[in-house]
Coordinates of C-alpha atoms in Angstrom, one line a residue:
X1 CA -3.8 46.4 52.0
X2 CA -3.7 45.6 48.2
X3 CA -5.4 42.0 47.8
X4 CA -2.7 40.4 46.1
X5 CA 0.1 41.6 48.9
X6 CA -1.4 39.3 51.2
X7 CA -0.5 36.1 48.9
X8 CA 3.0 37.3 48.1
X9 CA 6.4 37.1 49.7
X10 CA 8.3 34.1 50.3
X11 CA 7.3 30.5 50.0
X12 CA 3.7 31.7 49.9
X13 CA 2.7 32.0 46.4
X14 CA 4.5 28.8 45.4
X15 CA 2.3 26.8 48.2
X16 CA -0.7 28.7 46.9
X17 CA -0.2 27.6 43.5
X18 CA 0.4 24.3 44.4
X19 CA -2.4 23.9 46.6
X20 CA -4.7 25.2 43.9
X21 CA -3.5 23.0 41.2
X22 CA -4.0 20.1 43.5
X23 CA -7.4 21.2 44.2
X24 CA -8.4 21.4 40.3
X25 CA -6.0 18.9 38.5
X26 CA -6.4 15.9 40.7
X27 CA -10.3 15.4 41.3
X28 CA -11.3 12.9 38.4
X29 CA -7.6 11.9 37.6
X30 CA -8.3 8.3 38.7
X31 CA -12.2 7.9 38.2
X32 CA -12.2 9.3 35.0
X33 CA -12.0 6.6 32.4
X34 CA -10.2 7.5 28.7
X35 CA -11.6 10.5 27.7
X36 CA -11.1 10.3 24.1
X37 CA -9.3 8.4 21.3
X38 CA -6.0 9.9 21.2
X39 CA -5.7 9.5 25.0
X40 CA -6.5 5.7 24.6
X41 CA -4.4 5.1 21.9
X42 CA -1.4 7.0 24.3
X43 CA -2.2 4.4 27.3
X44 CA -2.3 1.8 25.2
X45 CA 0.8 2.3 23.3
X46 CA 2.6 3.2 26.8
X47 CA 1.4 -0.4 28.0
X48 CA 2.9 -2.1 25.2
X49 CA 6.3 -0.3 25.7
X50 CA 6.2 -2.1 28.9
X51 CA 5.1 -5.5 27.8
X52 CA 7.1 -5.8 25.2
X53 CA 10.2 -4.0 26.8
X54 CA 11.1 -2.1 23.3
X55 CA 11.3 1.4 24.1
X56 CA 11.9 2.8 20.5
X57 CA 9.0 1.7 18.4
X58 CA 5.4 3.1 19.4
X59 CA 2.7 0.6 18.7
X60 CA -0.7 0.4 18.9
X61 CA -1.7 -3.1 18.9
X62 CA 0.1 -4.3 15.5
X63 CA 0.1 -0.8 14.0
X64 CA 2.9 1.8 14.1
X65 CA 1.6 4.9 15.9
X66 CA 3.9 7.8 13.5
X67 CA 2.0 10.4 15.6
X68 CA 4.3 11.9 18.1
X69 CA 7.9 11.1 19.3
X70 CA 8.6 8.7 22.4
X71 CA 9.1 11.3 24.9
X72 CA 5.7 11.4 26.5
X73 CA 5.3 7.4 26.2
X74 CA 8.5 7.4 28.1
X75 CA 7.4 9.6 31.0
X76 CA 4.3 7.7 30.8
X77 CA 6.1 4.3 31.1
X78 CA 8.3 5.6 34.3
X79 CA 5.2 6.8 36.2
X80 CA 3.3 3.3 35.4
X81 CA 6.2 1.2 36.0
X82 CA 6.9 3.0 39.3
X83 CA 3.3 3.1 41.0
X84 CA 1.4 0.5 39.0
X85 CA 1.9 -2.4 36.2
X86 CA 1.0 -2.7 32.6
X87 CA -1.9 -5.2 33.1
X88 CA -3.8 -2.6 35.3
X89 CA -6.2 -0.6 33.9
X90 CA -5.9 2.4 36.3
X91 CA -5.8 5.8 34.3
X92 CA -4.1 7.9 37.0
X93 CA -0.5 6.6 36.5
X94 CA -0.5 7.2 32.8
X95 CA -1.9 10.9 33.5
X96 CA 0.5 11.8 36.4
X97 CA 2.9 13.4 34.3
X98 CA 0.5 15.5 32.6
X99 CA -0.7 16.6 36.1
X100 CA 2.7 17.3 37.1
X101 CA 3.6 19.0 33.9
X102 CA 0.4 21.4 34.1
X103 CA 1.4 22.1 38.0
X104 CA 5.2 22.8 36.7
X105 CA 4.2 25.0 33.7
X106 CA 1.9 27.4 36.1
X107 CA 5.0 27.5 38.7
X108 CA 7.4 28.4 36.4
X109 CA 5.1 30.9 34.7
X110 CA 4.9 32.6 37.9
X111 CA 8.7 32.5 38.2
X112 CA 9.4 33.7 34.9
X113 CA 6.7 35.9 35.3
X114 CA 7.6 37.6 38.5
X115 CA 10.9 38.9 36.8
X116 CA 9.2 40.3 34.1
X117 CA 6.1 42.1 35.5
X118 CA 6.5 41.6 39.1
X119 CA 5.5 39.3 41.8
X120 CA 1.7 40.5 42.1
X121 CA 0.8 40.6 38.4
X122 CA 2.8 37.0 38.2
X123 CA 0.7 35.4 40.8
X124 CA -2.7 36.4 39.4
X125 CA -1.5 35.2 35.8
X126 CA -0.1 32.0 37.4
X127 CA -3.9 31.6 38.9
X128 CA -5.9 32.6 35.3
X129 CA -3.4 30.0 33.9
X130 CA -3.9 27.3 36.4
X131 CA -7.8 28.0 36.2
X132 CA -8.1 27.7 32.2
X133 CA -10.8 25.5 30.9
X134 CA -8.0 24.1 28.6
X135 CA -5.3 23.4 30.9
X136 CA -7.3 21.3 33.6
X137 CA -8.6 19.4 30.8
X138 CA -5.0 18.7 29.9
X139 CA -4.1 17.9 33.0
X140 CA -6.5 15.1 33.5
X141 CA -5.3 13.1 30.1
X142 CA -2.6 11.2 29.3
X143 CA -1.4 13.4 26.3
X144 CA 1.4 15.4 25.2
X145 CA 0.0 18.9 25.6
X146 CA 0.7 19.4 29.3
X147 CA 4.3 18.4 28.4
X148 CA 4.3 20.4 25.8
X149 CA 3.2 23.7 27.9
X150 CA 5.9 22.9 30.3
X151 CA 8.7 22.8 27.7
X152 CA 7.0 25.7 25.9
X153 CA 7.0 27.9 29.2
X154 CA 10.7 26.7 30.0
X155 CA 12.1 27.7 27.1
X156 CA 10.2 30.7 26.3
X157 CA 10.5 31.9 30.0
X158 CA 14.4 31.8 29.3
X159 CA 14.2 33.4 26.0
X160 CA 12.6 36.6 27.6
X161 CA 15.1 36.8 30.2
X162 CA 18.0 37.1 27.6
X163 CA 16.1 39.5 25.6
X164 CA 15.1 41.9 28.3
X165 CA 18.3 41.9 30.2
X166 CA 20.3 41.8 26.4
X167 CA 18.4 44.9 25.8
X168 CA 19.1 46.7 29.0
X169 CA 23.2 45.7 28.4
X170 CA 22.4 47.7 25.1
X171 CA 21.0 50.5 26.9
X172 CA 23.8 50.6 29.8
X173 CA 26.5 50.7 26.7
X174 CA 24.3 53.2 24.7
X175 CA 23.6 50.7 21.9
X176 CA 19.9 50.5 21.8
X177 CA 19.0 50.9 18.4
X178 CA 15.9 52.6 17.1
X179 CA 12.7 50.9 16.9
X180 CA 13.4 48.7 20.4
X181 CA 12.2 49.3 24.1
X182 CA 14.2 50.7 26.3
X183 CA 12.1 50.1 29.3
X184 CA 10.6 47.1 31.1
X185 CA 8.0 48.9 33.2
X186 CA 7.4 52.5 31.6
X187 CA 5.4 53.3 28.2
X188 CA 8.2 54.4 25.8
X189 CA 11.7 54.6 25.4
X190 CA 14.2 55.7 28.0
X191 CA 17.3 58.2 27.3
X192 CA 20.3 55.8 28.1
X193 CA 22.3 56.9 31.1
X194 CA 25.6 56.4 31.9
X195 CA 27.4 53.1 31.6
X196 CA 26.4 50.5 34.3
X197 CA 27.3 46.8 34.5
X198 CA 24.4 44.5 33.6
X199 CA 24.7 40.9 34.5
X200 CA 22.3 39.0 32.2
X201 CA 21.7 35.3 32.0
X202 CA 24.5 33.2 31.4
X203 CA 25.9 30.1 29.7
X204 CA 24.1 27.8 31.7
X205 CA 20.6 29.0 31.5
X206 CA 21.7 29.1 27.6
X207 CA 22.4 25.2 27.7
X208 CA 19.0 24.7 29.9
X209 CA 17.1 26.7 26.7
X210 CA 18.5 24.3 24.0
X211 CA 18.3 21.1 26.5
X212 CA 14.6 22.2 26.5
X213 CA 14.5 22.6 22.9
X214 CA 15.7 19.1 22.4
X215 CA 13.3 17.6 25.0
X216 CA 10.2 19.2 23.5
X217 CA 11.4 17.9 20.0
X218 CA 11.2 14.4 21.8
X219 CA 7.5 15.1 23.2
X220 CA 5.9 16.9 19.9
X221 CA 8.4 17.4 17.6
X222 CA 8.9 21.0 16.1
X223 CA 6.3 22.9 17.9
X224 CA 8.4 24.7 20.8
X225 CA 11.3 25.1 18.3
X226 CA 8.8 27.2 15.7
X227 CA 7.0 29.1 19.0
X228 CA 10.8 30.3 19.9
X229 CA 11.6 30.9 16.1
X230 CA 8.3 33.0 15.7
X231 CA 9.1 34.9 18.9
X232 CA 12.9 35.8 17.9
X233 CA 11.5 36.7 14.5
X234 CA 8.9 39.0 15.7
X235 CA 11.4 40.5 18.0
X236 CA 13.8 41.4 15.3
X237 CA 11.5 42.8 13.0
X238 CA 9.8 44.8 15.6
X239 CA 13.3 46.1 17.2
X240 CA 15.7 45.5 14.2
X241 CA 18.0 44.2 16.6
X242 CA 18.7 40.7 17.3
X243 CA 22.5 41.1 18.9
X244 CA 21.0 40.0 22.4
X245 CA 20.5 36.6 20.4
X246 CA 24.3 35.9 20.3
X247 CA 24.6 35.6 24.0
X248 CA 22.3 32.4 23.8
X249 CA 25.2 30.6 21.9
X250 CA 22.7 29.3 18.9
X251 CA 25.2 27.5 17.2
X252 CA 26.4 25.3 20.1
X253 CA 23.1 25.2 21.4
X254 CA 21.5 23.7 17.8
X255 CA 24.3 20.9 18.5
X256 CA 22.9 20.4 22.1
X257 CA 19.4 20.2 21.3
X258 CA 20.3 18.1 18.1
X259 CA 22.3 15.4 20.4
X260 CA 19.1 15.2 22.9
X261 CA 16.6 14.7 20.2
X262 CA 18.5 12.8 17.1
X263 CA 19.5 9.4 18.9
X264 CA 15.9 8.4 19.3
X265 CA 15.2 9.4 15.6
X266 CA 18.1 7.8 14.3
X267 CA 17.0 3.9 16.7
X268 CA 13.4 4.7 15.1
X269 CA 14.5 5.1 11.8
X270 CA 16.7 1.9 11.8
X271 CA 14.0 -0.2 13.7
X272 CA 11.1 0.9 11.1
X273 CA 13.2 1.1 8.0
X274 CA 12.4 5.0 7.9
X275 CA 9.2 4.4 7.7
X276 CA 8.2 6.0 11.1
X277 CA 9.6 9.4 10.1
X278 CA 8.3 9.3 6.5
X279 CA 4.8 8.2 8.1
X280 CA 5.1 10.8 10.6
X281 CA 5.9 13.6 8.0
X282 CA 3.5 12.4 5.0
X283 CA 0.9 11.1 7.2
X284 CA 0.5 13.6 10.0
X285 CA 2.3 16.8 9.6
X286 CA 1.9 17.7 6.1
X287 CA -2.0 16.5 6.3
X288 CA -2.6 19.1 9.4
X289 CA -0.6 21.9 7.5
X290 CA -2.4 21.2 3.9
X291 CA -6.2 20.7 5.0
X292 CA -8.6 19.5 7.7
X293 CA -6.7 16.3 9.0
X294 CA -9.2 13.7 10.2
X295 CA -12.2 16.4 10.0
X296 CA -10.7 18.3 12.3
X297 CA -11.2 21.7 10.4
X298 CA -12.0 25.1 10.7
X299 CA -11.9 28.8 9.4
X300 CA -9.2 31.0 10.4
X301 CA -10.2 32.9 13.6
X302 CA -12.0 30.0 15.1
X303 CA -9.4 30.2 18.0
X304 CA -10.6 33.6 18.7
X305 CA -13.9 33.0 18.8
X306 CA -13.5 29.9 21.3
X307 CA -11.5 32.0 23.3
X308 CA -13.9 33.1 25.9
X309 CA -14.2 29.2 26.5
X310 CA -10.6 27.8 25.8
X311 CA -9.4 30.5 28.5
X312 CA -12.8 30.4 30.9
X313 CA -12.8 31.8 33.3
X314 CA -10.0 33.7 33.2
X315 CA -11.4 35.1 29.7
X316 CA -13.7 37.3 32.0
X317 CA -10.6 39.6 31.9
X318 CA -9.2 39.1 28.3
X319 CA -11.8 41.7 26.3
X320 CA -10.8 44.5 28.7
X321 CA -7.2 43.3 28.7
X322 CA -7.0 42.9 24.9
X323 CA -8.4 46.7 23.9
X324 CA -4.7 47.9 25.9
X325 CA -2.6 45.0 24.9
X326 CA -1.3 46.8 21.8
X327 CA -0.7 50.2 23.7
X328 CA 1.8 48.6 26.0
X329 CA 3.9 47.2 23.3
X330 CA 7.2 49.5 23.8
X331 CA 7.2 47.9 27.2
X332 CA 10.0 45.3 27.1
X333 CA 8.0 42.7 29.2
X334 CA 5.1 43.4 27.0
X335 CA 6.9 43.4 23.9
X336 CA 8.7 39.7 24.3
X337 CA 5.0 38.3 25.8
X338 CA 3.4 39.6 22.6
X339 CA 5.9 38.6 20.3
X340 CA 5.5 35.0 22.2
X341 CA 1.5 35.0 22.2
X342 CA 0.4 36.8 18.8
X343 CA 2.6 34.9 16.1
X344 CA 1.7 31.5 18.0
X345 CA -1.9 32.3 18.1
X346 CA -1.8 33.2 14.4
X347 CA 0.2 30.5 13.3
X348 CA -2.6 28.1 14.6
X349 CA -5.2 30.4 13.1
X350 CA -3.7 29.7 10.0
X351 CA -3.3 26.0 9.8
X352 CA -6.4 24.4 8.6
X353 CA -6.3 21.6 11.2
X354 CA -7.6 22.7 14.3
X355 CA -8.2 21.2 18.0
X356 CA -9.2 23.2 20.9
X357 CA -5.5 22.4 22.9
X358 CA -3.5 23.7 19.7
X359 CA -3.3 27.5 21.3
X360 CA -2.7 26.1 24.6
X361 CA 1.1 27.3 24.3
X362 CA 0.0 30.7 23.8
X363 CA -1.8 30.8 27.2
X364 CA 1.2 31.7 29.9
X365 CA 1.8 35.2 28.0
X366 CA -1.7 36.1 27.4
X367 CA -2.1 35.2 31.2
X368 CA 0.7 37.0 32.4
X369 CA -0.4 39.8 30.5
X370 CA -3.9 39.9 31.7
X371 CA -2.6 39.7 35.5
X372 CA -0.1 42.7 34.7
X373 CA -3.0 44.9 32.8
X374 CA -5.4 44.0 36.0
X375 CA -2.8 44.9 39.1
X376 CA -2.0 48.0 37.4
X377 CA -5.6 49.1 37.5
X378 CA -7.4 47.5 34.6
X379 CA -10.4 50.1 33.9
X380 CA -14.1 48.8 34.6
X381 CA -15.4 47.7 30.9
X382 CA -18.9 48.5 31.0
X383 CA -19.9 49.9 27.5
X384 CA -22.1 47.9 25.3
X385 CA -19.5 45.3 24.0
X386 CA -18.8 44.9 27.6
X387 CA -22.3 43.6 28.2
X388 CA -22.2 41.2 25.1
X389 CA -19.0 39.7 26.8
X390 CA -20.0 39.3 30.2
X391 CA -23.3 37.9 29.1
X392 CA -21.5 35.1 27.0
X393 CA -19.0 34.7 29.9
X394 CA -21.5 34.2 32.4
X395 CA -23.4 31.6 29.8
X396 CA -20.4 29.4 29.9
X397 CA -20.4 28.8 33.6
X398 CA -24.6 28.4 33.7
X399 CA -24.2 25.8 30.8
X400 CA -21.7 23.9 32.8
X401 CA -23.7 24.1 36.0
X402 CA -27.0 23.0 33.8
X403 CA -24.7 20.0 32.7
X404 CA -24.0 19.2 36.1
X405 CA -27.6 17.9 36.6
X406 CA -28.3 17.4 32.9
X407 CA -25.6 14.8 31.9
X408 CA -26.4 12.2 34.5
X409 CA -29.9 12.2 33.7
X410 CA -29.3 11.4 30.2
X411 CA -26.0 9.4 30.4
X412 CA -25.7 8.2 34.1
X413 CA -27.7 7.3 36.8
X414 CA -30.3 9.7 36.9
X415 CA -31.4 12.6 38.8
X416 CA -29.0 13.1 41.9
X417 CA -29.5 16.1 44.6
X418 CA -25.9 16.5 45.4
X419 CA -25.1 17.4 41.5
X420 CA -27.8 20.1 42.0
X421 CA -26.0 21.4 45.2
X422 CA -22.7 21.5 42.8
X423 CA -24.7 23.3 39.9
X424 CA -25.8 26.1 42.6
X425 CA -22.2 26.5 43.7
X426 CA -21.0 26.8 40.1
X427 CA -23.7 29.5 39.5
X428 CA -22.8 31.4 42.8
X429 CA -19.0 31.2 41.8
X430 CA -20.0 32.3 38.0
X431 CA -21.7 35.4 39.1
X432 CA -19.5 36.9 41.9
X433 CA -16.7 37.7 39.8
X434 CA -18.8 39.1 36.9
X435 CA -20.5 41.5 39.1
X436 CA -17.1 42.6 40.9
X437 CA -15.8 42.9 37.3
X438 CA -18.9 45.2 36.2
X439 CA -18.2 47.3 39.4
X440 CA -14.7 48.2 38.2
X441 CA -13.1 45.7 41.2
X442 CA -11.1 43.7 38.4
X443 CA -8.2 42.7 40.8
X444 CA -10.7 41.2 43.5
X445 CA -12.6 39.7 40.1
X446 CA -9.3 38.2 39.0
X447 CA -8.9 36.3 42.2
X448 CA -12.5 35.3 42.4
X449 CA -12.2 33.5 39.1
X450 CA -10.1 31.0 41.4
X451 CA -13.3 30.4 43.6
X452 CA -15.0 29.7 39.9
X453 CA -12.6 27.0 38.7
X454 CA -12.6 25.5 42.3
X455 CA -16.4 25.4 42.5
X456 CA -16.8 24.0 38.7
X457 CA -13.5 21.7 37.9
X458 CA -14.0 19.0 40.6
X459 CA -17.9 18.8 40.2
X460 CA -17.4 18.1 36.4
X461 CA -14.2 16.1 36.3
X462 CA -14.7 14.4 39.8
X463 CA -18.4 14.2 40.3
X464 CA -20.5 14.1 36.9
X465 CA -18.2 12.8 34.3
X466 CA -16.9 9.7 35.7
X467 CA -20.5 8.6 36.5
X468 CA -21.6 8.7 32.8
X469 CA -21.6 4.8 32.3
X470 CA -23.9 5.3 28.8
X471 CA -21.1 7.7 27.4
X472 CA -18.4 5.2 28.3
X473 CA -19.1 2.1 26.4
X474 CA -16.3 0.5 26.5
X475 CA -15.6 0.8 30.2
X476 CA -19.5 -0.9 30.7
X477 CA -18.3 -4.0 28.4
X478 CA -15.1 -4.6 30.3
X479 CA -16.7 -4.7 33.6
X480 CA -19.2 -6.7 31.9
X481 CA -16.7 -9.0 30.7
X482 CA -14.8 -9.1 33.6
X483 CA -17.8 -10.4 35.5
X484 CA -18.5 -13.1 33.2
X485 CA -14.7 -14.0 32.3
X486 CA -13.1 -15.1 29.4
X487 CA -10.2 -17.7 28.8
X488 CA -9.3 -16.4 25.4
X489 CA -9.3 -12.4 24.1
X490 CA -12.3 -10.7 23.5
X491 CA -13.4 -9.9 19.7
X492 CA -15.7 -7.0 18.8
X493 CA -17.8 -6.3 15.9
X494 CA -18.7 -2.8 14.6
X495 CA -17.2 -1.3 17.7
X496 CA -13.4 -0.4 17.2
X497 CA -13.0 2.5 19.9
X498 CA -9.2 2.4 21.1
X499 CA -10.5 2.5 24.4
X500 CA -11.9 -1.0 24.5
X501 CA -8.2 -2.4 23.7
X502 CA -7.2 -0.6 27.0
X503 CA -9.9 -1.9 29.0
X504 CA -9.9 -5.7 27.6
X505 CA -6.1 -5.7 26.5
X506 CA -3.6 -5.8 23.9
X507 CA -5.1 -9.2 22.2
X508 CA -8.5 -7.9 21.7
X509 CA -9.2 -7.7 18.4
X510 CA -12.0 -5.9 15.8
X511 CA -13.7 -7.7 13.1
X512 CA -17.5 -8.0 11.4
X513 CA -20.3 -9.4 12.5
X514 CA -19.6 -12.5 10.5
X515 CA -16.0 -12.7 12.0
X516 CA -17.2 -12.8 15.4
X517 CA -19.6 -15.5 14.8
X518 CA -16.8 -17.3 13.3
X519 CA -14.8 -16.4 16.1
X520 CA -17.4 -17.6 18.5
X521 CA -17.7 -21.2 16.8
X522 CA -13.8 -21.7 17.0
X523 CA -13.8 -20.6 20.6
X524 CA -17.0 -21.7 22.4
X525 CA -15.4 -20.1 25.9
X526 CA -15.1 -16.8 24.2
X527 CA -17.3 -13.5 24.2
X528 CA -17.8 -11.1 21.5
X529 CA -19.0 -7.8 21.3
X530 CA -21.6 -7.0 18.4
X531 CA -22.9 -3.3 17.7
X532 CA -26.1 -3.3 16.6
X533 CA -25.1 -2.5 13.1
X534 CA -23.3 -6.0 12.7
X535 CA -26.1 -7.5 14.4
X536 CA -27.8 -9.1 11.4
X537 CA -24.6 -10.5 9.9
X538 CA -23.7 -12.0 12.9
X539 CA -27.2 -13.9 13.4
X540 CA -27.0 -14.9 9.9
X541 CA -23.5 -16.4 10.1
X542 CA -23.7 -17.9 13.9
X543 CA -27.1 -19.5 12.1
X544 CA -25.1 -21.2 9.4
X545 CA -22.2 -22.1 11.9
X546 CA -25.1 -23.7 14.3
X547 CA -24.0 -22.2 17.5
X548 CA -26.3 -21.3 20.1
X549 CA -25.8 -17.7 21.5
X550 CA -26.5 -16.5 24.7
X551 CA -26.7 -12.8 25.7
X552 CA -25.3 -11.4 28.8
X553 CA -25.6 -7.9 28.4
X554 CA -27.2 -5.6 25.8
X555 CA -25.4 -1.9 26.2
X556 CA -27.3 1.0 25.1
X557 CA -25.5 4.7 25.2
X558 CA -23.6 6.9 23.4
X559 CA -20.3 7.1 21.2
X560 CA -19.3 10.4 21.7
X561 CA -16.1 9.7 19.4
X562 CA -18.6 9.3 16.7
X563 CA -21.5 11.9 17.9
X564 CA -23.8 8.7 17.6
X565 CA -25.9 6.4 19.7
X566 CA -24.8 2.6 20.1
X567 CA -25.9 -0.3 21.4
X568 CA -23.6 -3.0 22.2
X569 CA -24.5 -6.9 22.6
X570 CA -22.1 -9.2 25.2
X571 CA -22.8 -12.6 23.6
X572 CA -21.3 -16.0 24.2
X573 CA -22.0 -19.3 23.0
X574 CA -24.5 -21.6 25.5
X575 CA -23.2 -24.6 27.1
X576 CA -24.2 -27.6 25.8

């Protein structure tokens, strides 16, 4: 029996994919501190929505946060309000929408994939998507990108159905145009047969497509509409035929999408006097299009170079798959998947601002094409370039295994035999699919990648990262403050990470060394945090103020957001 056959049929694929997602997305969801500045800002802004009961404006402390629309904040607020409360520093309620969106994106990839390429290839493709390092990382973070992926899959899956069945209707009526593809499964264009009735998606699916577009705009602005437009444009250029698009009711649909997205944009414009939209365009969107915004730059082709990491472990199959993709372009399913993946990828390669998660919306299409070609009999990739590719791919797994041992020694509690066991499991789970692929057992290798993900991600996200106290100074400082107690908000000098606000509360304030000394004089029961670079200024002013200071803790660590070592003193006034 073919290896994937045992996993398909009925409800089994959905159960399998759900359990697999649960296995790799859930570990670490509650134990991981905020992973980066952006996630901390999202969680804190959501908390302030709940504290202020203002669900229109997005605020980080007193600052307007004009980066993304409110959709993701609303979902996080719903989760926190239902399962927790704003004063809590539990991270998992904020992250739950991302986890559910990542799971739903995997399920929808399978649902749409099986109508495009068949059940077995779609199942393997969904496994590859779920296994990807980028998606697993986003499933663990309270941001927009897993939600964006869900909207992308929903919209693009419906678009693909309209395209394929619309073109099939053209064939059935003898209206296929030259330059288009006429077969979803074959290698070329079939001769139209006798007229038959071909039932395509109807008005309800068209309305869902436009509904998703409106929701996607509320999640992350124009990203999903742009991806859909690029897909349509690529298909129109390739086929010289866009008649199938008429059945999607674009005029009516634009009204529906606008009706979903416009009310909040009108409300936020009124609430901020137009400042939000202006700042979002001038301060966030345009800088990303015109230059390396916030130092997040890179050269065109960077994502291609990083694909072996971003799509890992599924990237094992990328090199042999990519060499065959263009030859499949006459097949309708591959035609629409290529029109989805290629322009999307090129767009992000061209944009000067680059962050690893930007290309995530192209992953479902890549995963489905990889699943299809693998199940159809992908040949072993054995020439010299293959050796380099497989060595690089294995090196990533070995580096992750080494990180399980090394990171706790540098930033955590030191050597731990449990981490050695985890590292050995990752090494074994890395070598098995590589050996299978080298021997030509590509389907077995593809399925074995699920084992690679299952061995790696729980060990990293739950076993290693939460224990890196020196890398999470904000959490360590909050633990000390919680132990000592402070009857007034904490002030921090020289250390201004957004995660500190999430851990210590909305009233936390940032200042310099002299400002911290003045605050301590005015509030004798207060606690202040002073980073080592501000210590001299603090000492000079506190001496002038005549206040005797007690050091409750000195926290040495690494500020990974800045890539620098940091030392943070927790100080208070001595009791008279």
